[in-house]
Amino acid sequence: MRKRRPEDVLEDYLNERTIPDDPELASLSRVADRLERGLTVDVPESGRERALFIQGAAARKRGFPWGRLLVPLTAASMLVAVVSVSREAGPGDALYGVRKALDKVGLAPGTARDANKLLDRAEGKIVDGEELVEDRRYRRARAAATEALHGVQEARELLEDASGEAREEGLDRAGDVEQDALDIREEIRKEHVEQREEEEADEAFERAQERVEREDSSGKGGGEDSGGSGSGRDSGGPGGND
Amino acid sequence: MDNRELRQEVRRAATGDEESAAYLFDTYHPRVYRYALAKLGARSDAEDVAAETFAVVLRELPRFRWKGAGLEAWLFRIAANLVIDHVRRGGKEWASSDGFIGPEVPYDRTPEKQVLEREMSREVVEMLDHLTSEQREVLLLRFAAGLDTNEAAAAMGRKPNAVRQLQFRALAALRQHMEGGVKA
């Protein structure tokens, strides 16, 4: 087994925060510890920057227009019992009509929420896909991206029945997840092109090598056939190349 | 928090989740501040760079794509570039021990401890004076910013092996200096 380089061994100890047995590495580890303690200074209060950062991030998510929806929400709250039962209703059930009606006006709590659940799962698949690309496991990465795209498609179908800001937000989010999935596919495509180019270059090199070998052997054969002078030509060949 | 959870936090922060944004700020702002302080030496400069870094992060986060070493490498590349910009605007990149102002020490510390902390940071800056700029950058990314060598390598655009070697040599040079040896 190859001996590990001291800088790699030291790195392991620094990451594990343990002291090596080797006195040389132990002394370097102590220097690192001293340095780290010296650099770990107290940080001044940054409440204003923190608030600005959080508000700035939150501004990306548009607020739900509770004011505008106050009246329909009040009405919907009276139907909450019906809604809760109708959410599970499928075609043929007594409350299926109620569910479809609520879907149409965007008040069915399940619609946007279900779409968001699908998008959560799709985002999970994107994270899986990105990790798999890093690990160069492209087939599984492509499968993860495809699953994410299916999730996006289902979410979009649900969102078609929703309305208002929830619908817009959901569609925006679906667009982002879709783009991420397409990015993964594009990355895999590029990797495949590079891989194919490398393979083609390898094949071309092998073909060239075979051709040279064939030419060499036919040259040698000719020398032997012509008799006697083969050894002279062999010794002369490399000299000529030099 | 493992890598997968951090990815989810980044994604949520990019789409407006306040808790995730707060998590990112609380985790990385102190590290960016310490890195900038060690580079620039003055509290106000370090605060400016940290604030500017998070302004860039806020703007660019939706476009950020997780590649290789991930968030830390991306974030500290931004911070390092802002340090350079700051220097171009008239600052000084490396806070040599002559110009070092030092960290803010909270007033609730005893005077002895305050002096000790100031001295410790000054001593560290003096130690780092003896290194090449690349060696110093590796150590600051490792021990002020808290990156591992893979992340530091990505932030510096170097190979991890090269960064581990720089780290090893830098620590050896510091040890030699501490033992009263010859300058590295």
CSV table of C-alpha atoms in Angstrom, one decimal:
chain,number,residue,atom,x,y,z
A,1,MET,CA,0.0,0.0,0.0
A,2,ARG,CA,1.2,3.5,-0.8
A,3,LYS,CA,2.4,5.6,2.1
A,4,ARG,CA,0.2,8.6,2.7
A,5,ARG,CA,1.7,12.0,2.3
A,6,PRO,CA,2.3,13.9,5.7
A,7,GLU,CA,0.1,16.8,4.5
A,8,ASP,CA,-2.8,14.5,4.0
A,9,VAL,CA,-2.3,12.8,7.4
A,10,LEU,CA,-2.1,16.2,9.0
A,11,GLU,CA,-5.4,17.3,7.3
A,12,ASP,CA,-7.2,14.3,8.7
A,13,TYR,CA,-6.0,15.1,12.2
A,14,LEU,CA,-7.0,18.8,11.9
A,15,ASN,CA,-10.4,17.8,10.6
A,16,GLU,CA,-10.9,15.3,13.5
A,17,ARG,CA,-9.4,17.8,16.0
A,18,THR,CA,-7.2,15.2,17.5
A,19,ILE,CA,-3.5,15.3,18.3
A,20,PRO,CA,-1.3,13.0,16.1
A,21,ASP,CA,1.1,10.5,17.7
A,22,ASP,CA,3.8,11.6,15.4
A,23,PRO,CA,5.7,14.4,17.2
A,24,GLU,CA,6.3,16.3,14.0
A,25,LEU,CA,2.7,16.4,13.1
A,26,ALA,CA,1.7,17.0,16.7
A,27,SER,CA,3.7,20.2,16.8
A,28,LEU,CA,2.1,21.4,13.6
A,29,SER,CA,-1.3,20.5,14.9
A,30,ARG,CA,-0.6,22.7,18.0
A,31,VAL,CA,0.5,25.6,15.8
A,32,ALA,CA,-2.8,25.3,13.9
A,33,ASP,CA,-4.7,25.2,17.2
A,34,ARG,CA,-3.0,28.4,18.4
A,35,LEU,CA,-3.7,30.1,15.1
A,36,GLU,CA,-7.3,29.1,15.2
A,37,ARG,CA,-7.8,30.4,18.7
A,38,GLY,CA,-6.1,33.7,17.7
A,39,LEU,CA,-8.3,34.1,14.7
A,40,THR,CA,-11.6,33.3,16.4
A,41,VAL,CA,-12.4,36.8,17.6
A,42,ASP,CA,-15.8,38.1,18.8
A,43,VAL,CA,-18.0,39.5,16.1
A,44,PRO,CA,-19.7,42.8,16.6
A,45,GLU,CA,-23.5,43.2,16.6
A,46,SER,CA,-24.9,43.0,13.1
A,47,GLY,CA,-28.6,43.1,13.8
A,48,ARG,CA,-29.3,45.7,11.1
A,49,GLU,CA,-27.5,43.7,8.3
A,50,ARG,CA,-29.2,40.5,9.5
A,51,ALA,CA,-32.6,42.1,9.3
A,52,LEU,CA,-31.9,43.5,5.9
A,53,PHE,CA,-30.7,40.2,4.6
A,54,ILE,CA,-33.7,38.3,5.9
A,55,GLN,CA,-36.2,40.9,4.7
A,56,GLY,CA,-34.5,41.0,1.3
A,57,ALA,CA,-34.7,37.2,1.0
A,58,ALA,CA,-38.3,37.2,2.2
A,59,ALA,CA,-39.2,39.9,-0.4
A,60,ARG,CA,-38.8,37.2,-3.1
A,61,LYS,CA,-41.8,35.4,-1.7
A,62,ARG,CA,-44.8,37.5,-2.5
A,63,GLY,CA,-47.2,37.8,0.4
A,64,PHE,CA,-50.6,36.2,0.2
A,65,PRO,CA,-53.4,38.8,-0.3
A,66,TRP,CA,-55.3,38.0,2.8
A,67,GLY,CA,-57.2,41.3,2.7
A,68,ARG,CA,-58.6,40.8,-0.7
A,69,LEU,CA,-59.6,37.2,0.2
A,70,LEU,CA,-61.2,38.1,3.5
A,71,VAL,CA,-64.8,37.7,2.3
A,72,PRO,CA,-64.4,34.5,0.3
A,73,LEU,CA,-62.3,33.1,3.1
A,74,THR,CA,-65.1,33.8,5.6
A,75,ALA,CA,-67.5,32.1,3.4
A,76,ALA,CA,-65.1,29.2,2.9
A,77,SER,CA,-64.6,28.9,6.7
A,78,MET,CA,-68.3,28.1,7.0
A,79,LEU,CA,-67.8,25.3,4.6
A,80,VAL,CA,-64.7,24.0,6.2
A,81,ALA,CA,-66.3,20.8,7.4
A,82,VAL,CA,-67.6,20.1,3.9
A,83,VAL,CA,-64.3,21.0,2.4
A,84,SER,CA,-62.3,18.7,4.7
A,85,VAL,CA,-64.5,15.8,3.8
A,86,SER,CA,-64.7,16.7,0.1
A,87,ARG,CA,-60.9,16.9,-0.2
A,88,GLU,CA,-60.6,13.2,-0.3
A,89,ALA,CA,-63.6,12.8,-2.6
A,90,GLY,CA,-63.0,11.2,-6.0
A,91,PRO,CA,-65.1,11.0,-9.1
A,92,GLY,CA,-68.5,9.3,-8.3
A,93,ASP,CA,-68.4,10.4,-4.6
A,94,ALA,CA,-71.2,12.5,-3.3
A,95,LEU,CA,-68.9,15.4,-2.5
A,96,TYR,CA,-66.8,15.3,-5.7
A,97,GLY,CA,-68.8,18.1,-7.2
A,98,VAL,CA,-68.1,20.3,-4.1
A,99,ARG,CA,-64.4,19.6,-4.5
A,100,LYS,CA,-64.3,20.4,-8.2
A,101,ALA,CA,-66.3,23.6,-7.5
A,102,LEU,CA,-63.8,24.7,-4.7
A,103,ASP,CA,-60.9,23.8,-7.0
A,104,LYS,CA,-62.3,26.1,-9.6
A,105,VAL,CA,-62.5,29.1,-7.3
A,106,GLY,CA,-59.1,28.3,-5.9
A,107,LEU,CA,-60.4,27.7,-2.4
A,108,ALA,CA,-59.7,24.0,-2.1
A,109,PRO,CA,-56.9,23.9,0.4
A,110,GLY,CA,-55.6,20.8,-1.2
A,111,THR,CA,-54.9,22.2,-4.6
A,112,ALA,CA,-52.0,24.6,-4.1
A,113,ARG,CA,-50.9,22.7,-1.1
A,114,ASP,CA,-50.8,19.4,-2.9
A,115,ALA,CA,-48.9,21.0,-5.8
A,116,ASN,CA,-46.4,22.4,-3.3
A,117,LYS,CA,-46.0,18.9,-1.8
A,118,LEU,CA,-45.2,17.6,-5.3
A,119,LEU,CA,-42.7,20.4,-5.8
A,120,ASP,CA,-41.1,19.6,-2.4
A,121,ARG,CA,-40.6,16.1,-3.6
A,122,ALA,CA,-39.3,17.3,-7.0
A,123,GLU,CA,-36.8,19.6,-5.3
A,124,GLY,CA,-35.6,16.6,-3.2
A,125,LYS,CA,-35.1,14.7,-6.5
A,126,ILE,CA,-33.1,17.7,-7.9
A,127,VAL,CA,-30.8,17.6,-4.8
A,128,ASP,CA,-30.4,13.8,-5.4
A,129,GLY,CA,-29.7,14.4,-9.1
A,130,GLU,CA,-27.0,17.1,-8.4
A,131,GLU,CA,-25.3,14.8,-5.9
A,132,LEU,CA,-25.4,11.9,-8.4
A,133,VAL,CA,-23.9,14.1,-11.2
A,134,GLU,CA,-21.1,14.9,-8.8
A,135,ASP,CA,-20.6,11.2,-8.2
A,136,ARG,CA,-20.7,10.7,-12.0
A,137,ARG,CA,-23.6,8.3,-11.6
A,138,TYR,CA,-25.3,9.7,-14.7
A,139,ARG,CA,-28.0,7.1,-15.3
A,140,ARG,CA,-29.5,7.5,-11.8
A,141,ALA,CA,-29.0,11.3,-12.0
A,142,ARG,CA,-31.0,11.4,-15.3
A,143,ALA,CA,-33.7,9.2,-13.6
A,144,ALA,CA,-33.9,11.7,-10.7
A,145,ALA,CA,-34.2,14.7,-13.1
A,146,THR,CA,-36.9,12.9,-15.0
A,147,GLU,CA,-38.8,12.2,-11.8
A,148,ALA,CA,-38.5,15.8,-10.8
A,149,LEU,CA,-39.9,16.8,-14.2
A,150,HIS,CA,-42.8,14.5,-13.8
A,151,GLY,CA,-43.5,16.0,-10.4
A,152,VAL,CA,-43.4,19.5,-11.9
A,153,GLN,CA,-45.9,18.4,-14.6
A,154,GLU,CA,-48.3,17.0,-12.0
A,155,ALA,CA,-47.9,20.1,-9.9
A,156,ARG,CA,-48.7,22.3,-12.9
A,157,GLU,CA,-51.8,20.3,-13.6
A,158,LEU,CA,-53.0,20.8,-10.1
A,159,LEU,CA,-52.2,24.5,-10.2
A,160,GLU,CA,-54.3,24.9,-13.3
A,161,ASP,CA,-57.3,24.5,-11.1
A,162,ALA,CA,-56.0,26.9,-8.5
A,163,SER,CA,-56.2,30.7,-8.7
A,164,GLY,CA,-54.7,33.9,-7.4
A,165,GLU,CA,-51.3,34.4,-5.8
A,166,ALA,CA,-50.9,30.8,-4.7
A,167,ARG,CA,-51.2,29.7,-8.3
A,168,GLU,CA,-48.7,32.3,-9.5
A,169,GLU,CA,-46.2,31.4,-6.8
A,170,GLY,CA,-46.7,27.7,-7.4
A,171,LEU,CA,-46.1,28.1,-11.2
A,172,ASP,CA,-43.0,30.3,-10.5
A,173,ARG,CA,-41.6,27.6,-8.3
A,174,ALA,CA,-42.5,24.9,-10.8
A,175,GLY,CA,-40.6,26.9,-13.4
A,176,ASP,CA,-37.5,27.0,-11.1
A,177,VAL,CA,-37.6,23.3,-10.4
A,178,GLU,CA,-38.1,22.5,-14.1
A,179,GLN,CA,-35.1,24.6,-15.0
A,180,ASP,CA,-32.9,22.9,-12.3
A,181,ALA,CA,-34.0,19.5,-13.8
A,182,LEU,CA,-33.1,20.6,-17.3
A,183,ASP,CA,-29.8,21.9,-16.0
A,184,ILE,CA,-29.0,18.5,-14.7
A,185,ARG,CA,-29.9,16.9,-18.0
A,186,GLU,CA,-27.8,19.4,-19.9
A,187,GLU,CA,-24.8,18.7,-17.6
A,188,ILE,CA,-25.2,15.0,-18.2
A,189,ARG,CA,-25.4,15.6,-22.0
A,190,LYS,CA,-22.2,17.6,-21.9
A,191,GLU,CA,-20.4,14.9,-19.9
A,192,HIS,CA,-21.6,12.3,-22.4
A,193,VAL,CA,-20.3,14.4,-25.3
A,194,GLU,CA,-16.9,14.9,-23.6
A,195,GLN,CA,-16.8,11.2,-22.8
A,196,ARG,CA,-17.7,10.3,-26.4
A,197,GLU,CA,-15.0,12.6,-27.7
A,198,GLU,CA,-12.4,11.1,-25.4
A,199,GLU,CA,-13.5,7.6,-26.5
A,200,GLU,CA,-13.3,8.6,-30.2
A,201,ALA,CA,-9.8,10.1,-29.6
A,202,ASP,CA,-8.8,6.9,-27.9
A,203,GLU,CA,-10.1,4.8,-30.8
A,204,ALA,CA,-8.4,7.1,-33.3
A,205,PHE,CA,-5.2,6.7,-31.4
A,206,GLU,CA,-5.5,2.9,-31.3
A,207,ARG,CA,-6.3,2.8,-35.0
A,208,ALA,CA,-3.2,4.9,-35.7
A,209,GLN,CA,-1.1,2.7,-33.5
A,210,GLU,CA,-2.4,-0.5,-35.2
A,211,ARG,CA,-1.7,1.1,-38.6
A,212,VAL,CA,1.9,2.0,-37.6
A,213,GLU,CA,2.4,-1.5,-36.2
A,214,ARG,CA,1.0,-3.0,-39.4
A,215,GLU,CA,3.2,-0.9,-41.5
A,216,ASP,CA,6.2,-1.8,-39.3
A,217,SER,CA,5.5,-5.5,-39.6
A,218,SER,CA,4.9,-5.3,-43.3
A,219,GLY,CA,8.2,-3.3,-43.7
A,220,LYS,CA,10.0,-5.9,-41.6
A,221,GLY,CA,8.4,-8.7,-43.6
A,222,GLY,CA,9.5,-7.1,-46.9
A,223,GLY,CA,13.1,-6.9,-45.5
A,224,GLU,CA,13.1,-10.5,-44.5
A,225,ASP,CA,11.6,-11.5,-47.9
A,226,SER,CA,14.3,-9.6,-49.7
A,227,GLY,CA,16.8,-11.6,-47.7
A,228,GLY,CA,19.9,-10.9,-45.7
A,229,SER,CA,19.6,-7.2,-45.1
A,230,GLY,CA,16.8,-7.3,-42.5
A,231,SER,CA,19.1,-6.7,-39.5
A,232,GLY,CA,20.8,-3.8,-41.3
A,233,ARG,CA,17.4,-2.1,-42.0
A,234,ASP,CA,16.2,-2.7,-38.4
A,235,SER,CA,19.2,-1.1,-36.9
A,236,GLY,CA,19.0,1.8,-39.4
A,237,GLY,CA,15.3,2.5,-38.9
A,238,PRO,CA,15.4,3.9,-35.3
A,239,GLY,CA,18.5,5.8,-36.1
A,240,GLY,CA,16.7,7.5,-39.0
A,241,ASN,CA,13.8,8.3,-36.7
A,242,ASP,CA,16.1,9.9,-34.1
B,1,MET,CA,-26.2,20.0,9.4
B,2,ASP,CA,-25.1,17.7,6.6
B,3,ASN,CA,-24.5,18.7,3.0
B,4,ARG,CA,-28.0,17.7,1.9
B,5,GLU,CA,-29.7,19.7,4.6
B,6,LEU,CA,-27.6,22.7,3.8
B,7,ARG,CA,-28.6,22.4,0.1
B,8,GLN,CA,-32.2,22.5,1.2
B,9,GLU,CA,-31.6,25.5,3.4
B,10,VAL,CA,-29.9,27.3,0.5
B,11,ARG,CA,-32.8,26.5,-1.8
B,12,ARG,CA,-35.4,27.6,0.7
B,13,ALA,CA,-33.5,30.8,1.4
B,14,ALA,CA,-33.3,31.5,-2.3
B,15,THR,CA,-37.1,31.2,-2.6
B,16,GLY,CA,-37.8,33.5,0.3
B,17,ASP,CA,-37.8,31.4,3.4
B,18,GLU,CA,-36.9,33.7,6.3
B,19,GLU,CA,-35.8,31.0,8.7
B,20,SER,CA,-33.4,29.6,6.1
B,21,ALA,CA,-32.1,33.1,5.3
B,22,ALA,CA,-31.5,33.7,9.0
B,23,TYR,CA,-29.7,30.4,9.3
B,24,LEU,CA,-27.4,31.3,6.4
B,25,PHE,CA,-26.6,34.7,7.9
B,26,ASP,CA,-26.0,33.4,11.4
B,27,THR,CA,-23.8,30.6,10.2
B,28,TYR,CA,-21.7,32.5,7.7
B,29,HIS,CA,-21.6,36.2,8.7
B,30,PRO,CA,-19.2,35.7,11.7
B,31,ARG,CA,-16.9,33.6,9.5
B,32,VAL,CA,-16.9,36.2,6.7
B,33,TYR,CA,-16.2,38.9,9.3
B,34,ARG,CA,-13.3,37.1,10.9
B,35,TYR,CA,-11.8,36.3,7.5
B,36,ALA,CA,-12.1,40.0,6.4
B,37,LEU,CA,-10.8,41.2,9.7
B,38,ALA,CA,-7.7,39.0,9.4
B,39,LYS,CA,-7.2,40.2,5.8
B,40,LEU,CA,-7.8,43.9,6.3
B,41,GLY,CA,-7.1,44.4,10.0
B,42,ALA,CA,-9.7,47.1,10.7
B,43,ARG,CA,-13.1,46.4,12.3
B,44,SER,CA,-14.9,48.9,10.1
B,45,ASP,CA,-13.4,47.5,6.9
B,46,ALA,CA,-14.3,44.0,8.0
B,47,GLU,CA,-17.8,45.0,8.8
B,48,ASP,CA,-18.1,46.7,5.3
B,49,VAL,CA,-16.8,43.6,3.5
B,50,ALA,CA,-19.1,41.3,5.5
B,51,ALA,CA,-22.2,43.5,4.8
B,52,GLU,CA,-21.3,43.8,1.1
B,53,THR,CA,-20.7,40.0,0.9
B,54,PHE,CA,-24.2,39.3,2.1
B,55,ALA,CA,-25.7,41.9,-0.2
B,56,VAL,CA,-24.1,40.0,-3.1
B,57,VAL,CA,-25.3,36.7,-1.7
B,58,LEU,CA,-28.8,38.1,-1.4
B,59,ARG,CA,-28.7,39.2,-5.1
B,60,GLU,CA,-27.1,36.1,-6.5
B,61,LEU,CA,-28.5,33.3,-4.4
B,62,PRO,CA,-31.4,32.4,-6.8
B,63,ARG,CA,-28.8,32.0,-9.5
B,64,PHE,CA,-26.4,30.0,-7.4
B,65,ARG,CA,-25.9,26.4,-8.5
B,66,TRP,CA,-24.3,23.9,-6.2
B,67,LYS,CA,-21.1,22.7,-7.8
B,68,GLY,CA,-18.2,20.9,-6.3
B,69,ALA,CA,-17.2,22.4,-3.0
B,70,GLY,CA,-20.6,24.1,-2.7
B,71,LEU,CA,-21.8,27.2,-0.8
B,72,GLU,CA,-18.7,28.0,1.3
B,73,ALA,CA,-16.4,28.1,-1.7
B,74,TRP,CA,-18.8,30.4,-3.6
B,75,LEU,CA,-19.4,32.6,-0.6
B,76,PHE,CA,-15.7,33.1,0.3
B,77,ARG,CA,-14.8,33.7,-3.4
B,78,ILE,CA,-17.3,36.6,-3.2
B,79,ALA,CA,-15.7,37.8,0.1
B,80,ALA,CA,-12.1,37.5,-1.3
B,81,ASN,CA,-13.1,39.5,-4.3
B,82,LEU,CA,-14.7,42.2,-2.2
B,83,VAL,CA,-11.5,42.3,-0.1
B,84,ILE,CA,-9.6,42.9,-3.3
B,85,ASP,CA,-12.1,45.6,-4.4
B,86,HIS,CA,-11.7,47.2,-1.0
B,87,VAL,CA,-8.0,47.3,-1.4
B,88,ARG,CA,-8.3,48.8,-4.8
B,89,ARG,CA,-10.5,51.6,-3.3
B,90,GLY,CA,-7.6,52.5,-1.1
B,91,GLY,CA,-7.4,50.0,1.6
B,92,LYS,CA,-4.6,47.6,2.4
B,93,GLU,CA,-4.9,43.9,1.8
B,94,TRP,CA,-2.8,42.4,4.4
B,95,ALA,CA,-3.0,43.8,7.9
B,96,SER,CA,0.6,43.5,8.8
B,97,SER,CA,1.3,43.7,12.5
B,98,ASP,CA,2.2,47.5,12.1
B,99,GLY,CA,-1.2,48.5,10.9
B,100,PHE,CA,-3.3,46.0,12.8
B,101,ILE,CA,-6.2,47.5,14.8
B,102,GLY,CA,-7.6,44.3,16.0
B,103,PRO,CA,-11.0,42.8,16.9
B,104,GLU,CA,-13.7,44.4,18.9
B,105,VAL,CA,-13.4,43.0,22.4
B,106,PRO,CA,-16.7,43.1,24.3
B,107,TYR,CA,-16.7,45.3,27.4
B,108,ASP,CA,-18.0,42.6,29.7
B,109,ARG,CA,-14.5,41.0,29.7
B,110,THR,CA,-12.1,41.6,32.4
B,111,PRO,CA,-9.3,44.0,31.5
B,112,GLU,CA,-6.7,41.2,31.8
B,113,LYS,CA,-8.7,39.1,29.4
B,114,GLN,CA,-9.2,41.9,27.0
B,115,VAL,CA,-5.5,42.6,26.9
B,116,LEU,CA,-4.8,38.8,26.4
B,117,GLU,CA,-7.3,38.6,23.6
B,118,ARG,CA,-5.9,41.6,21.8
B,119,GLU,CA,-2.4,40.3,22.3
B,120,MET,CA,-3.3,36.9,21.0
B,121,SER,CA,-4.7,38.3,17.8
B,122,ARG,CA,-1.8,40.6,17.4
B,123,GLU,CA,0.5,37.7,17.9
B,124,VAL,CA,-1.3,35.8,15.2
B,125,VAL,CA,-1.0,38.6,12.8
B,126,GLU,CA,2.7,38.8,13.5
B,127,MET,CA,3.0,35.1,12.9
B,128,LEU,CA,1.2,35.4,9.6
B,129,ASP,CA,3.5,38.2,8.5
B,130,HIS,CA,6.2,35.6,7.9
B,131,LEU,CA,4.3,33.7,5.3
B,132,THR,CA,3.8,34.0,1.5
B,133,SER,CA,0.5,35.5,0.5
B,134,GLU,CA,-0.8,32.1,-0.8
B,135,GLN,CA,0.2,30.3,2.5
B,136,ARG,CA,-1.5,33.1,4.4
B,137,GLU,CA,-4.7,32.8,2.3
B,138,VAL,CA,-4.9,29.1,2.9
B,139,LEU,CA,-4.5,29.5,6.7
B,140,LEU,CA,-7.1,32.3,6.8
B,141,LEU,CA,-9.6,30.3,4.8
B,142,ARG,CA,-9.0,27.3,7.0
B,143,PHE,CA,-8.8,28.9,10.4
B,144,ALA,CA,-10.6,32.2,10.2
B,145,ALA,CA,-13.3,31.2,7.7
B,146,GLY,CA,-13.5,27.6,8.9
B,147,LEU,CA,-13.3,26.0,5.4
B,148,ASP,CA,-11.8,22.5,4.9
B,149,THR,CA,-9.0,22.2,2.4
B,150,ASN,CA,-11.4,21.1,-0.5
B,151,GLU,CA,-13.5,24.2,0.1
B,152,ALA,CA,-10.5,26.4,0.4
B,153,ALA,CA,-9.1,25.0,-2.8
B,154,ALA,CA,-12.3,25.7,-4.7
B,155,ALA,CA,-12.4,29.2,-3.2
B,156,MET,CA,-8.8,29.8,-4.4
B,157,GLY,CA,-9.1,28.0,-7.7
B,158,ARG,CA,-6.4,25.5,-6.7
B,159,LYS,CA,-6.2,21.8,-6.4
B,160,PRO,CA,-6.9,20.3,-2.9
B,161,ASN,CA,-3.5,18.5,-2.9
B,162,ALA,CA,-1.7,21.8,-3.6
B,163,VAL,CA,-3.7,23.5,-0.8
B,164,ARG,CA,-2.9,20.8,1.7
B,165,GLN,CA,0.8,21.1,0.8
B,166,LEU,CA,0.6,24.9,1.2
B,167,GLN,CA,-1.1,24.4,4.6
B,168,PHE,CA,1.6,22.0,5.7
B,169,ARG,CA,4.4,24.3,4.7
B,170,ALA,CA,2.8,27.3,6.2
B,171,LEU,CA,2.3,25.6,9.6
B,172,ALA,CA,5.9,24.4,9.4
B,173,ALA,CA,7.1,27.9,8.7
B,174,LEU,CA,5.0,29.3,11.6
B,175,ARG,CA,6.4,26.7,13.9
B,176,GLN,CA,9.9,27.6,12.9
B,177,HIS,CA,9.2,31.2,13.5
B,178,MET,CA,7.7,30.5,16.9
B,179,GLU,CA,10.7,28.5,17.9
B,180,GLY,CA,12.9,31.5,17.0
B,181,GLY,CA,14.0,30.0,13.7
B,182,VAL,CA,14.8,31.7,10.4
B,183,LYS,CA,12.0,33.5,8.5
B,184,ALA,CA,10.1,31.4,6.0
